[in-house]
Short mmCIF file of C-alpha atoms in Angstrom, two decimals:
data_model
loop_
_atom_site.label_atom_id
_atom_site.label_comp_id
_atom_site.label_asym_id
_atom_site.label_seq_id
_atom_site.Cartn_x
_atom_site.Cartn_y
_atom_site.Cartn_z
CA MET A 1 63.94 15.98 -109.44
CA GLN A 2 62.37 19.45 -109.25
CA PHE A 3 58.99 20.17 -107.75
CA ARG A 4 56.93 23.29 -107.59
CA THR A 5 54.73 24.08 -104.72
CA THR A 6 53.10 27.39 -103.62
CA THR A 7 52.00 29.07 -100.51
CA ARG A 8 52.37 32.51 -102.13
CA ARG A 9 49.73 35.13 -102.12
CA SER A 10 49.25 37.99 -104.59
CA ARG A 11 47.18 41.18 -104.47
CA LEU A 12 44.44 42.47 -106.71
CA THR A 13 46.06 44.40 -109.47
CA ALA A 14 45.03 47.14 -111.74
CA LEU A 15 45.04 45.02 -114.78
CA ALA A 16 42.48 46.34 -117.19
CA ALA A 17 41.54 45.72 -120.74
CA ALA A 18 38.75 46.00 -123.14
CA THR A 19 37.77 43.88 -126.14
CA ALA A 20 34.94 43.59 -128.58
CA LEU A 21 32.81 40.49 -127.94
CA SER A 22 29.92 38.89 -129.48
CA ALA A 23 28.01 37.36 -126.55
CA LEU A 24 25.10 35.16 -125.95
CA VAL A 25 23.05 36.55 -123.02
CA LEU A 26 21.20 34.11 -120.93
CA ALA A 27 17.63 35.39 -121.40
CA GLY A 28 14.77 34.89 -119.02
CA CYS A 29 11.17 34.77 -120.15
CA SER A 30 9.51 37.90 -118.97
CA ALA A 31 6.08 37.89 -117.46
CA PRO A 32 3.60 40.64 -118.32
CA ALA A 33 4.70 43.92 -116.84
CA ASP A 34 2.77 46.28 -114.75
CA GLU A 35 0.74 48.55 -117.04
CA ASN A 36 1.35 51.48 -114.70
CA ALA A 37 5.03 51.14 -115.14
CA SER A 38 6.76 53.45 -117.82
CA ASP A 39 8.40 51.91 -120.90
CA SER A 40 11.70 53.23 -119.74
CA ASP A 41 11.38 51.54 -116.36
CA ARG A 42 10.57 48.24 -118.07
CA SER A 43 13.39 48.37 -120.59
CA ALA A 44 15.92 49.34 -117.99
CA GLU A 45 15.26 46.43 -115.61
CA GLY A 46 13.40 43.79 -117.65
CA PHE A 47 11.55 42.46 -114.47
CA PRO A 48 9.69 40.28 -113.66
CA VAL A 49 12.01 37.52 -114.99
CA THR A 50 11.54 33.84 -114.96
CA MET A 51 14.48 31.48 -114.66
CA THR A 52 14.50 27.72 -115.13
CA HIS A 53 16.88 25.42 -113.36
CA ALA A 54 17.20 21.84 -112.14
CA LEU A 55 14.87 22.28 -109.15
CA GLY A 56 12.14 24.18 -110.89
CA GLU A 57 11.11 27.64 -112.26
CA THR A 58 11.76 30.80 -110.29
CA VAL A 59 10.05 34.18 -110.88
CA ILE A 60 12.03 37.16 -109.60
CA PRO A 61 9.43 40.01 -109.58
CA GLU A 62 11.73 43.01 -109.48
CA LYS A 63 15.44 44.01 -109.40
CA PRO A 64 16.90 42.56 -106.24
CA GLU A 65 18.60 44.76 -103.71
CA ARG A 66 19.20 42.38 -100.94
CA VAL A 67 20.91 39.21 -102.18
CA VAL A 68 21.98 36.05 -100.27
CA THR A 69 24.45 33.63 -102.06
CA ILE A 70 24.88 29.98 -101.36
CA GLY A 71 27.83 27.97 -102.73
CA TRP A 72 30.94 28.98 -104.41
CA MET A 73 31.76 31.76 -106.95
CA THR A 74 28.30 33.36 -106.97
CA GLN A 75 29.20 36.07 -104.29
CA ASP A 76 32.13 37.21 -106.47
CA LEU A 77 29.68 37.71 -109.37
CA VAL A 78 27.02 39.55 -107.37
CA ALA A 79 29.73 41.95 -105.98
CA GLY A 80 31.46 42.23 -109.37
CA LEU A 81 28.03 43.32 -110.81
CA GLY A 82 27.72 46.03 -108.29
CA ILE A 83 25.60 44.63 -105.45
CA ALA A 84 27.13 43.79 -102.06
CA PRO A 85 25.43 40.57 -100.83
CA VAL A 86 23.82 40.71 -97.40
CA GLY A 87 24.76 37.04 -96.64
CA THR A 88 27.08 34.42 -98.10
CA THR A 89 28.15 31.00 -97.19
CA ALA A 90 31.86 30.68 -96.30
CA GLN A 91 34.31 30.07 -99.07
CA TRP A 92 37.23 27.62 -98.85
CA GLY A 93 40.39 29.86 -99.09
CA GLY A 94 38.78 32.75 -97.37
CA ASP A 95 39.46 34.30 -93.92
CA ASP A 96 37.86 33.33 -90.73
CA ASN A 97 34.55 34.57 -92.10
CA GLY A 98 35.00 32.78 -95.43
CA HIS A 99 35.84 35.93 -97.33
CA THR A 100 38.49 35.95 -100.04
CA PRO A 101 40.78 38.90 -100.52
CA TRP A 102 39.45 39.75 -104.00
CA PHE A 103 35.87 39.61 -102.71
CA LYS A 104 36.57 41.71 -99.70
CA GLU A 105 38.40 44.45 -101.76
CA GLN A 106 35.42 44.56 -104.18
CA VAL A 107 32.92 44.94 -101.47
CA THR A 108 34.69 47.27 -99.05
CA GLU A 109 36.88 49.37 -101.35
CA VAL A 110 35.14 49.38 -104.68
CA LEU A 111 31.53 49.31 -103.54
CA GLY A 112 32.12 50.94 -100.18
CA GLU A 113 29.86 48.57 -98.42
CA GLU A 114 30.07 46.28 -95.39
CA LEU A 115 31.01 42.70 -95.72
CA PRO A 116 28.05 40.23 -95.72
CA ALA A 117 26.93 37.98 -92.88
CA ASP A 118 28.52 34.54 -92.79
CA ILE A 119 25.77 32.05 -93.22
CA THR A 120 26.31 29.10 -91.01
CA TYR A 121 25.48 25.40 -90.95
CA ASP A 122 24.59 23.18 -87.97
CA ASP A 123 26.45 20.01 -86.97
CA ALA A 124 24.24 18.04 -89.18
CA GLY A 125 25.24 20.15 -92.17
CA GLU A 126 21.86 21.89 -92.45
CA ILE A 127 21.94 25.50 -93.47
CA ASN A 128 20.69 28.11 -90.96
CA PHE A 129 17.35 29.01 -92.43
CA GLU A 130 16.41 31.35 -89.53
CA GLN A 131 19.58 33.43 -90.18
CA ILE A 132 18.70 33.76 -93.88
CA LEU A 133 15.12 34.78 -92.99
CA GLU A 134 16.49 37.55 -90.77
CA LEU A 135 18.53 38.94 -93.59
CA ASP A 136 15.26 39.54 -95.51
CA PRO A 137 16.67 38.75 -98.98
CA ASP A 138 14.96 39.67 -102.21
CA VAL A 139 16.52 36.60 -103.94
CA ILE A 140 18.74 33.69 -102.94
CA LEU A 141 21.30 32.67 -105.59
CA ALA A 142 22.70 29.21 -105.46
CA PRO A 143 23.71 28.34 -109.13
CA HIS A 144 26.89 26.64 -108.05
CA SER A 145 26.01 24.75 -105.03
CA GLY A 146 24.78 21.55 -103.44
CA VAL A 147 21.37 22.80 -102.31
CA SER A 148 19.06 19.82 -102.08
CA GLU A 149 15.34 19.73 -103.19
CA VAL A 150 14.26 19.89 -99.52
CA GLU A 151 16.46 22.85 -98.88
CA TYR A 152 15.22 24.56 -102.07
CA GLU A 153 11.69 24.29 -100.96
CA ARG A 154 12.40 25.68 -97.54
CA LEU A 155 14.50 28.51 -98.97
CA SER A 156 11.77 29.35 -101.48
CA GLU A 157 9.46 30.11 -98.51
CA ILE A 158 11.84 32.99 -97.71
CA ALA A 159 12.65 34.42 -101.08
CA PRO A 160 12.92 33.32 -104.81
CA VAL A 161 15.70 30.83 -105.25
CA VAL A 162 17.89 30.17 -108.29
CA ALA A 163 19.56 26.80 -108.17
CA TYR A 164 22.03 25.03 -110.46
CA GLU A 165 21.09 24.52 -114.08
CA LYS A 166 21.51 20.67 -114.28
CA GLN A 167 23.42 19.11 -111.35
CA THR A 168 24.92 20.06 -107.97
CA TRP A 169 28.27 21.81 -108.02
CA ALA A 170 28.23 22.29 -111.70
CA SER A 171 27.65 25.58 -113.58
CA GLY A 172 29.54 25.33 -116.77
CA PRO A 173 32.03 27.87 -117.92
CA TRP A 174 32.50 30.90 -115.70
CA GLN A 175 30.97 32.97 -118.41
CA ASP A 176 27.82 31.14 -118.25
CA LEU A 177 27.59 31.44 -114.54
CA THR A 178 28.21 35.15 -114.74
CA ARG A 179 25.35 35.46 -117.22
CA THR A 180 23.02 33.46 -115.01
CA VAL A 181 23.70 35.68 -112.05
CA ALA A 182 23.36 38.77 -114.21
CA THR A 183 19.97 37.77 -115.40
CA ALA A 184 18.80 37.37 -111.88
CA LEU A 185 20.08 40.82 -111.00
CA GLY A 186 19.04 42.59 -114.21
CA GLU A 187 22.70 43.35 -115.01
CA SER A 188 23.25 41.57 -118.31
CA GLU A 189 24.84 44.48 -120.01
CA LEU A 190 27.36 45.06 -117.21
CA ALA A 191 28.07 41.38 -117.19
CA GLU A 192 29.08 41.34 -120.83
CA GLU A 193 31.44 44.21 -120.12
CA LYS A 194 33.01 42.26 -117.20
CA ILE A 195 33.22 39.05 -119.20
CA ALA A 196 34.90 40.90 -122.10
CA GLU A 197 37.45 42.51 -119.66
CA THR A 198 38.26 39.10 -118.09
CA GLU A 199 38.56 37.37 -121.43
CA ALA A 200 40.93 40.09 -122.57
CA LEU A 201 43.18 39.38 -119.58
CA LEU A 202 43.22 35.74 -120.49
CA ALA A 203 43.95 36.50 -124.12
CA GLU A 204 46.81 38.74 -123.11
CA ALA A 205 48.10 35.90 -120.81
CA ARG A 206 48.05 33.39 -123.77
CA GLU A 207 49.79 35.86 -126.11
CA SER A 208 52.58 36.58 -123.48
CA HIS A 209 53.11 32.84 -123.01
CA PRO A 210 53.19 31.21 -126.40
CA GLU A 211 55.01 28.20 -124.93
CA PHE A 212 51.68 27.16 -123.23
CA GLU A 213 50.27 26.26 -126.78
CA GLY A 214 49.89 22.50 -127.17
CA VAL A 215 51.20 21.54 -123.69
CA THR A 216 49.04 18.76 -122.30
CA PHE A 217 48.16 18.68 -118.61
CA VAL A 218 46.43 16.72 -115.90
CA TYR A 219 44.57 18.46 -113.09
CA GLY A 220 44.44 16.27 -110.11
CA MET A 221 44.29 15.89 -106.36
CA GLY A 222 46.76 15.15 -103.68
CA VAL A 223 47.51 11.61 -102.75
CA ARG A 224 47.67 10.56 -99.07
CA ASP A 225 49.42 7.45 -97.64
CA GLY A 226 47.33 4.36 -98.33
CA ALA A 227 45.57 5.65 -101.40
CA THR A 228 45.15 3.39 -104.35
CA ASP A 229 43.63 5.79 -106.96
CA PHE A 230 44.70 9.11 -108.43
CA GLY A 231 41.90 11.64 -108.65
CA VAL A 232 41.59 13.67 -111.79
CA TYR A 233 39.14 16.45 -112.81
CA VAL A 234 37.08 16.27 -115.87
CA GLU A 235 37.02 18.66 -118.88
CA SER A 236 33.93 20.45 -117.72
CA ASP A 237 35.33 21.43 -114.33
CA PRO A 238 36.03 25.15 -113.89
CA ARG A 239 39.75 24.63 -112.92
CA VAL A 240 40.36 22.57 -116.05
CA ARG A 241 38.67 25.21 -118.31
CA PHE A 242 40.73 27.90 -116.75
CA LEU A 243 43.96 26.18 -117.86
CA THR A 244 42.65 25.63 -121.33
CA GLU A 245 41.75 29.29 -121.56
CA LEU A 246 45.48 30.01 -120.85
CA GLY A 247 46.45 27.96 -123.95
CA LEU A 248 47.17 24.44 -122.41
CA SER A 249 45.45 21.39 -123.64
CA ASN A 250 43.71 18.82 -121.39
CA THR A 251 45.17 15.31 -121.26
CA THR A 252 44.46 13.12 -124.26
CA SER A 253 43.70 10.29 -121.93
CA MET A 254 40.46 11.94 -120.65
CA SER A 255 38.28 9.38 -122.48
CA ASP A 256 39.74 6.61 -120.29
CA ILE A 257 39.12 8.69 -117.16
CA LEU A 258 35.51 9.49 -118.05
CA GLY A 259 34.70 5.81 -117.77
CA THR A 260 35.22 6.07 -113.99
CA VAL A 261 33.02 9.07 -113.51
CA ALA A 262 29.82 8.25 -111.57
CA GLY A 263 26.61 10.25 -111.45
CA ASP A 264 27.11 13.90 -110.82
CA ASP A 265 30.82 13.58 -110.10
CA TRP A 266 33.13 16.11 -111.58
CA PHE A 267 36.20 13.95 -111.32
CA GLY A 268 37.30 10.47 -112.18
CA ALA A 269 40.20 8.29 -111.07
CA VAL A 270 43.06 6.26 -112.31
CA SER A 271 44.60 3.39 -110.45
CA LEU A 272 48.06 4.41 -109.11
CA GLU A 273 49.36 1.20 -110.61
CA GLN A 274 48.28 2.42 -114.03
CA LEU A 275 49.31 6.06 -113.62
CA ASP A 276 51.84 5.75 -116.37
CA THR A 277 48.98 5.29 -118.87
CA LEU A 278 47.84 8.81 -118.10
CA LYS A 279 49.70 10.94 -120.72
CA ALA A 280 50.52 14.52 -120.08
CA ASP A 281 53.42 17.05 -120.30
CA VAL A 282 52.58 18.68 -116.90
CA PHE A 283 50.73 17.92 -113.73
CA ILE A 284 48.73 20.57 -111.93
CA GLY A 285 47.04 19.88 -108.72
CA TRP A 286 45.82 21.13 -105.35
CA ALA A 287 46.45 19.74 -101.79
CA ASN A 288 45.18 20.54 -98.33
CA ASP A 289 48.62 21.39 -97.07
CA GLU A 290 52.35 21.17 -97.66
CA ALA A 291 52.52 17.74 -96.11
CA GLU A 292 50.08 16.30 -98.54
CA ILE A 293 52.10 17.83 -101.46
CA GLN A 294 55.23 16.09 -100.28
CA GLU A 295 53.34 12.78 -99.80
CA THR A 296 52.04 13.08 -103.39
CA LEU A 297 55.23 13.93 -105.14
CA THR A 298 57.36 11.46 -103.33
CA HIS A 299 54.84 8.70 -103.54
CA PRO A 300 56.66 5.57 -105.17
CA MET A 301 54.22 5.47 -108.07
CA VAL A 302 53.63 9.25 -108.48
CA SER A 303 57.31 10.18 -108.44
CA ARG A 304 57.94 7.82 -111.44
CA TRP A 305 55.11 9.35 -113.49
CA ALA A 306 56.52 11.30 -116.39
CA PRO A 307 55.26 14.84 -115.48
CA VAL A 308 56.59 14.47 -111.95
CA ALA A 309 59.84 12.70 -112.94
CA ASN A 310 60.57 15.43 -115.47
CA GLY A 311 60.11 18.10 -112.75
CA LYS A 312 56.89 19.51 -114.33
CA ALA A 313 54.61 19.32 -111.42
CA LEU A 314 52.81 22.29 -109.76
CA MET A 315 50.75 21.69 -106.69
CA ILE A 316 48.90 24.44 -104.88
CA SER A 317 48.40 24.35 -101.09
CA ASP A 318 47.76 28.08 -100.54
CA PRO A 319 44.07 28.28 -99.90
CA GLU A 320 43.62 31.69 -101.60
CA MET A 321 45.40 30.72 -104.80
CA GLY A 322 43.63 27.38 -104.74
CA MET A 323 40.29 28.97 -104.55
CA ALA A 324 41.16 31.66 -107.18
CA THR A 325 42.29 29.07 -109.77
CA ASN A 326 39.82 26.26 -108.84
CA SER A 327 36.87 28.68 -109.16
CA PRO A 328 37.60 31.38 -111.57
CA THR A 329 35.41 34.45 -111.67
CA ILE A 330 35.51 38.01 -113.00
CA LEU A 331 37.11 39.02 -109.64
CA SER A 332 39.46 36.04 -108.94
CA VAL A 333 41.09 35.80 -112.42
CA PRO A 334 42.60 39.31 -112.26
CA TRP A 335 43.82 38.67 -108.72
CA ALA A 336 45.31 35.31 -109.55
CA LEU A 337 47.06 35.94 -112.93
CA PRO A 338 50.10 37.99 -111.89
CA THR A 339 51.27 35.30 -109.46
CA PHE A 340 49.93 32.22 -111.09
CA LEU A 341 51.27 32.82 -114.64
CA PRO A 342 54.96 32.93 -113.65
CA MET A 343 54.47 29.72 -111.61
CA LEU A 344 52.80 28.04 -114.49
CA ALA A 345 55.49 29.16 -116.97
CA ASP A 346 58.16 27.77 -114.61
CA THR A 347 56.32 24.41 -114.42
CA VAL A 348 56.02 24.17 -118.19
CA ALA A 349 59.78 24.95 -118.56
CA GLY A 350 60.67 22.44 -115.83
CA GLN A 351 62.20 25.16 -113.73
CA GLU A 352 61.99 25.50 -109.96
CA THR A 353 59.61 28.24 -108.75
CA GLY A 354 61.32 31.05 -106.88
CA LYS A 355 64.67 30.94 -108.58
#
């Protein structure tokens, strides 16, 4: 039986492409502009802008210069659109300060700026409001986060806050999140350029790997000893969308899994005893460490599941690669593809990675 695991790291490459794109721009409703402002100033920035989200309506009076981000992915988009955030919450998969390699390169080498402050939480899980206040932000962006209504109200006393569109930790396709952030920053035109470049890289990846077409997959979680269920991510999750953009097809068993999704969850579950009812050609998943990968792939029930038994399982334990592929952005996709594509191709072919 052949298993693929990875703790490999890749570097940001100079992959670049351009493509024509017909794009829908997330538009904010503009309030009346200052009569003393010139027409050119107003057309260039489009502020003030009003953005509606799950926790209310936020007015951003002018183009932000000092930006704080909370949650995942947003800091990539702010930096990718030309602004170095002054504060960010730590990212899983980052360094000791929570900064991923693609984000650090964009901020320090491309923008030539200092890395942002690492916004901390206390032992009770409460965000450090005083720290954010001291950063004096013009806007606080949290469109992919778990910010509560109480936190939103307190943050709004510091600066305008943009929260998630419908539910916590859900922001739709990476393109939509990019456009949301771009609207808040007044950078919609640049965002469309970056989206087009990233989509061109994904299209190039599909064209170079026609064997991905029609291959079904399950994106799941690691299994620890004593577990009774097998966790599976739903179709709307960013990591699942990323694989479909590379040409693969999500499992045809998703309708059964959706019945186990509760509330705002972005994953469902299948009983390990019924794992064979989950149909897929390949299994892609992430785990906290190598030990969890081995526990998962050698589990008595998981090891007999068709994708694993056929040697078509790829589990990612490397935090950087995990973050890059779990939360795709205009910065992380170019960083991940050169390493991730060969690994995925080997998995589809049932070959062992590294040979």
